[in-house]
PDB file of C-alpha atoms in Angstrom:
ATOM      1  CA  MET A 171      20.086   9.598  50.142  1.00 48.00           C
ATOM      2  CA  SER A 172      22.867  12.052  49.951  1.00 55.00           C
ATOM      3  CA  ASN A 173      24.015   9.726  46.809  1.00 63.00           C
ATOM      4  CA  SER A 174      20.526  10.074  44.958  1.00 61.00           C
ATOM      5  CA  THR A 175      20.688  14.137  45.822  1.00 62.00           C
ATOM      6  CA  ALA A 176      24.441  14.097  44.774  1.00 58.00           C
ATOM      7  CA  ASP A 177      23.131  12.243  41.242  1.00 59.00           C
ATOM      8  CA  ASP A 178      20.489  14.866  40.588  1.00 57.00           C
ATOM      9  CA  GLU A 179      22.909  17.972  41.155  1.00 55.00           C
ATOM     10  CA  LYS A 180      25.282  16.513  38.689  1.00 56.00           C
ATOM     11  CA  LYS A 181      22.110  15.666  36.231  1.00 60.00           C
ATOM     12  CA  LEU A 182      20.958  19.258  36.510  1.00 57.00           C
ATOM     13  CA  GLU A 183      24.236  20.914  35.814  1.00 62.00           C
ATOM     14  CA  PRO A 184      24.176  23.114  32.766  1.00 66.00           C
ATOM     15  CA  GLN A 185      26.323  22.305  29.889  1.00 73.00           C
ATOM     16  CA  GLY A 186      26.724  25.634  28.786  1.00 77.00           C
ATOM     17  CA  ILE A 187      25.372  27.337  25.416  1.00 83.00           C
ATOM     18  CA  ARG A 188      26.393  25.484  22.375  1.00 82.00           C
ATOM     19  CA  LYS A 189      28.759  27.177  19.959  1.00 85.00           C
ATOM     20  CA  ASN A 190      26.389  25.734  16.767  1.00 86.00           C
ATOM     21  CA  GLY A 191      23.273  27.324  18.297  1.00 85.00           C
ATOM     22  CA  LYS A 192      21.318  24.478  18.232  1.00 88.00           C
ATOM     23  CA  GLN A 193      20.241  24.168  21.727  1.00 87.00           C
ATOM     24  CA  TRP A 194      17.002  21.735  20.911  1.00 90.00           C
ATOM     25  CA  HIS A 195      19.081  18.893  19.998  1.00 90.00           C
ATOM     26  CA  LEU A 196      20.240  16.792  23.041  1.00 88.00           C
ATOM     27  CA  PRO A 197      23.818  16.595  23.911  1.00 85.00           C
ATOM     28  CA  ARG A 198      25.821  13.892  22.363  1.00 82.00           C
ATOM     29  CA  LYS A 199      27.557  10.906  24.428  1.00 84.00           C
ATOM     30  CA  ALA A 200      30.923   9.474  23.901  1.00 85.00           C
ATOM     31  CA  PHE A 201      31.388   6.622  21.728  1.00 84.00           C
ATOM     32  CA  ARG A 202      32.559   3.562  23.515  1.00 83.00           C
ATOM     33  CA  PRO A 203      32.179   0.124  21.112  1.00 82.00           C
ATOM     34  CA  VAL A 204      33.020  -1.789  23.761  1.00 79.00           C
ATOM     35  CA  SER A 205      30.058  -1.052  26.209  1.00 72.00           C
ATOM     36  CA  GLY A 206      27.349  -2.766  23.883  1.00 75.00           C
ATOM     37  CA  LEU A 207      29.443  -6.375  24.104  1.00 84.00           C
ATOM     38  CA  THR A 208      27.410  -8.933  25.911  1.00 84.00           C
ATOM     39  CA  SER A 209      29.012 -12.107  27.680  1.00 88.00           C
ATOM     40  CA  TYR A 210      29.789 -15.243  26.650  1.00 90.00           C
ATOM     41  CA  GLU A 211      27.315 -16.845  28.536  1.00 91.00           C
ATOM     42  CA  LYS A 212      24.311 -14.305  26.980  1.00 92.00           C
ATOM     43  CA  ARG A 213      25.569 -14.979  23.546  1.00 90.00           C
ATOM     44  CA  THR A 214      25.358 -19.045  23.830  1.00 93.00           C
ATOM     45  CA  LYS A 215      21.893 -18.518  25.334  1.00 95.00           C
ATOM     46  CA  GLN A 216      20.276 -15.778  22.801  1.00 95.00           C
ATOM     47  CA  ARG A 217      22.159 -18.586  20.243  1.00 96.00           C
ATOM     48  CA  THR A 218      20.048 -21.407  21.737  1.00 97.00           C
ATOM     49  CA  ALA A 219      17.261 -19.468  21.792  1.00 97.00           C
ATOM     50  CA  THR A 220      17.249 -18.621  18.204  1.00 98.00           C
ATOM     51  CA  ALA A 221      18.183 -22.061  17.023  1.00 98.00           C
ATOM     52  CA  ALA A 222      15.367 -23.861  19.205  1.00 98.00           C
ATOM     53  CA  MET A 223      13.406 -20.984  17.081  1.00 98.00           C
ATOM     54  CA  LYS A 224      14.535 -21.940  13.802  1.00 98.00           C
ATOM     55  CA  ALA A 225      14.066 -25.118  14.553  1.00 98.00           C
ATOM     56  CA  LYS A 226      10.150 -24.682  15.405  1.00 98.00           C
ATOM     57  CA  GLU A 227       9.970 -22.694  12.495  1.00 98.00           C
ATOM     58  CA  LYS A 228      11.215 -25.337  10.106  1.00 98.00           C
ATOM     59  CA  GLU A 229       9.264 -27.805  11.669  1.00 98.00           C
ATOM     60  CA  MET A 230       5.988 -26.026  11.389  1.00 98.00           C
ATOM     61  CA  LYS A 231       6.772 -25.171   7.763  1.00 98.00           C
ATOM     62  CA  ASP A 232       7.262 -28.710   7.272  1.00 97.00           C
ATOM     63  CA  GLU A 233       4.181 -29.490   8.311  1.00 97.00           C
ATOM     64  CA  LYS A 234       2.534 -26.922   6.192  1.00 97.00           C
ATOM     65  CA  GLU A 235       4.439 -28.049   3.000  1.00 97.00           C
ATOM     66  CA  ALA A 236       3.152 -32.221   4.159  1.00 97.00           C
ATOM     67  CA  GLU A 237      -0.394 -30.886   4.019  1.00 97.00           C
ATOM     68  CA  ARG A 238      -0.093 -28.879   0.607  1.00 97.00           C
ATOM     69  CA  GLN A 239       1.609 -32.247  -0.798  1.00 97.00           C
ATOM     70  CA  GLN A 240      -1.353 -34.046   0.465  1.00 97.00           C
ATOM     71  CA  ARG A 241      -4.057 -32.176  -0.508  1.00 97.00           C
ATOM     72  CA  THR A 242      -2.191 -31.957  -4.231  1.00 98.00           C
ATOM     73  CA  GLN A 243      -2.066 -36.000  -4.077  1.00 97.00           C
ATOM     74  CA  ALA A 244      -5.699 -35.914  -3.245  1.00 97.00           C
ATOM     75  CA  ILE A 245      -6.704 -33.886  -6.011  1.00 97.00           C
ATOM     76  CA  LYS A 246      -4.359 -35.720  -8.218  1.00 97.00           C
ATOM     77  CA  GLU A 247      -6.028 -38.796  -7.428  1.00 95.00           C
ATOM     78  CA  LYS A 248      -9.714 -37.928  -7.487  1.00 96.00           C
ATOM     79  CA  ARG A 249      -8.680 -36.479 -11.295  1.00 96.00           C
ATOM     80  CA  ALA A 250      -7.427 -40.024 -12.135  1.00 93.00           C
ATOM     81  CA  ALA A 251     -10.592 -41.629 -10.690  1.00 92.00           C
ATOM     82  CA  LYS A 252     -12.619 -39.301 -12.796  1.00 95.00           C
ATOM     83  CA  GLU A 253     -10.600 -40.019 -15.738  1.00 93.00           C
ATOM     84  CA  GLU A 254     -10.870 -43.812 -15.590  1.00 89.00           C
ATOM     85  CA  LYS A 255     -14.572 -43.593 -14.732  1.00 89.00           C
ATOM     86  CA  GLU A 256     -14.927 -41.394 -18.011  1.00 92.00           C
ATOM     87  CA  ARG A 257     -13.105 -44.301 -19.989  1.00 88.00           C
ATOM     88  CA  TYR A 258     -15.093 -46.551 -18.508  1.00 86.00           C
ATOM     89  CA  GLU A 259     -18.125 -44.929 -19.799  1.00 87.00           C
ATOM     90  CA  LYS A 260     -17.054 -44.720 -22.967  1.00 87.00           C
ATOM     91  CA  MET A 261     -16.448 -48.525 -23.246  1.00 85.00           C
ATOM     92  CA  ALA A 262     -19.413 -48.901 -22.225  1.00 83.00           C
ATOM     93  CA  GLU A 263     -20.857 -47.110 -24.723  1.00 85.00           C
ATOM     94  CA  LYS A 264     -19.314 -49.093 -27.528  1.00 86.00           C
ATOM     95  CA  MET A 265     -19.394 -52.760 -25.524  1.00 84.00           C
ATOM     96  CA  HIS A 266     -20.848 -54.809 -23.569  1.00 85.00           C
ATOM     97  CA  LYS A 267     -21.651 -54.025 -20.090  1.00 82.00           C
ATOM     98  CA  LYS A 268     -20.381 -57.336 -18.398  1.00 87.00           C
ATOM     99  CA  ARG A 269     -17.235 -56.999 -21.127  1.00 88.00           C
ATOM    100  CA  VAL A 270     -15.964 -54.002 -19.354  1.00 86.00           C
ATOM    101  CA  GLU A 271     -16.797 -55.688 -15.922  1.00 88.00           C
ATOM    102  CA  ARG A 272     -14.532 -58.047 -17.049  1.00 90.00           C
ATOM    103  CA  LEU A 273     -11.681 -55.630 -18.376  1.00 87.00           C
ATOM    104  CA  LYS A 274     -12.112 -53.653 -15.181  1.00 85.00           C
ATOM    105  CA  ARG A 275     -11.099 -56.143 -12.878  1.00 90.00           C
ATOM    106  CA  LYS A 276      -8.802 -57.751 -15.177  1.00 89.00           C
ATOM    107  CA  GLU A 277      -6.481 -53.873 -15.071  1.00 86.00           C
ATOM    108  CA  LYS A 278      -6.731 -54.229 -11.611  1.00 83.00           C
ATOM    109  CA  ARG A 279      -5.336 -57.120 -11.376  1.00 85.00           C
ATOM    110  CA  ASN A 280      -2.416 -56.014 -13.770  1.00 84.00           C
ATOM    111  CA  LYS A 281      -2.264 -52.609 -11.552  1.00 80.00           C
ATOM    112  CA  LEU A 282      -1.803 -54.747  -8.418  1.00 77.00           C
ATOM    113  CA  LEU A 283       0.969 -56.722 -10.138  1.00 79.00           C
ATOM    114  CA  ASN A 284       2.843 -54.149 -11.213  1.00 80.00           C
ATOM    115  CA  SER A 285       2.776 -52.056  -8.293  1.00 76.00           C
TER     116      SER A 285
END
């Protein structure tokens, strides 16, 4: 109990009037750059925490990018299928239906052989 009252008395001691007249400003404290340094354990913990956070962020970004790539790939495949369908429809206007079907099968075989 005696320590707390002694501390209170030190805090309440008046500092005196400032020479510049700006009493509304808080009193400055001494500049001690060493006081802010952290221990080695704290720094290593902080580094591991930031590394884990960055790894998680990278993983999330990669997942997002993969989803985006998947969507664009699906759109490209749809467009290619649509163009192919239109091409066969144009061919069907000029040629007989069975001949177009034969050409489709032939192109499918060639596609499978080439890939």
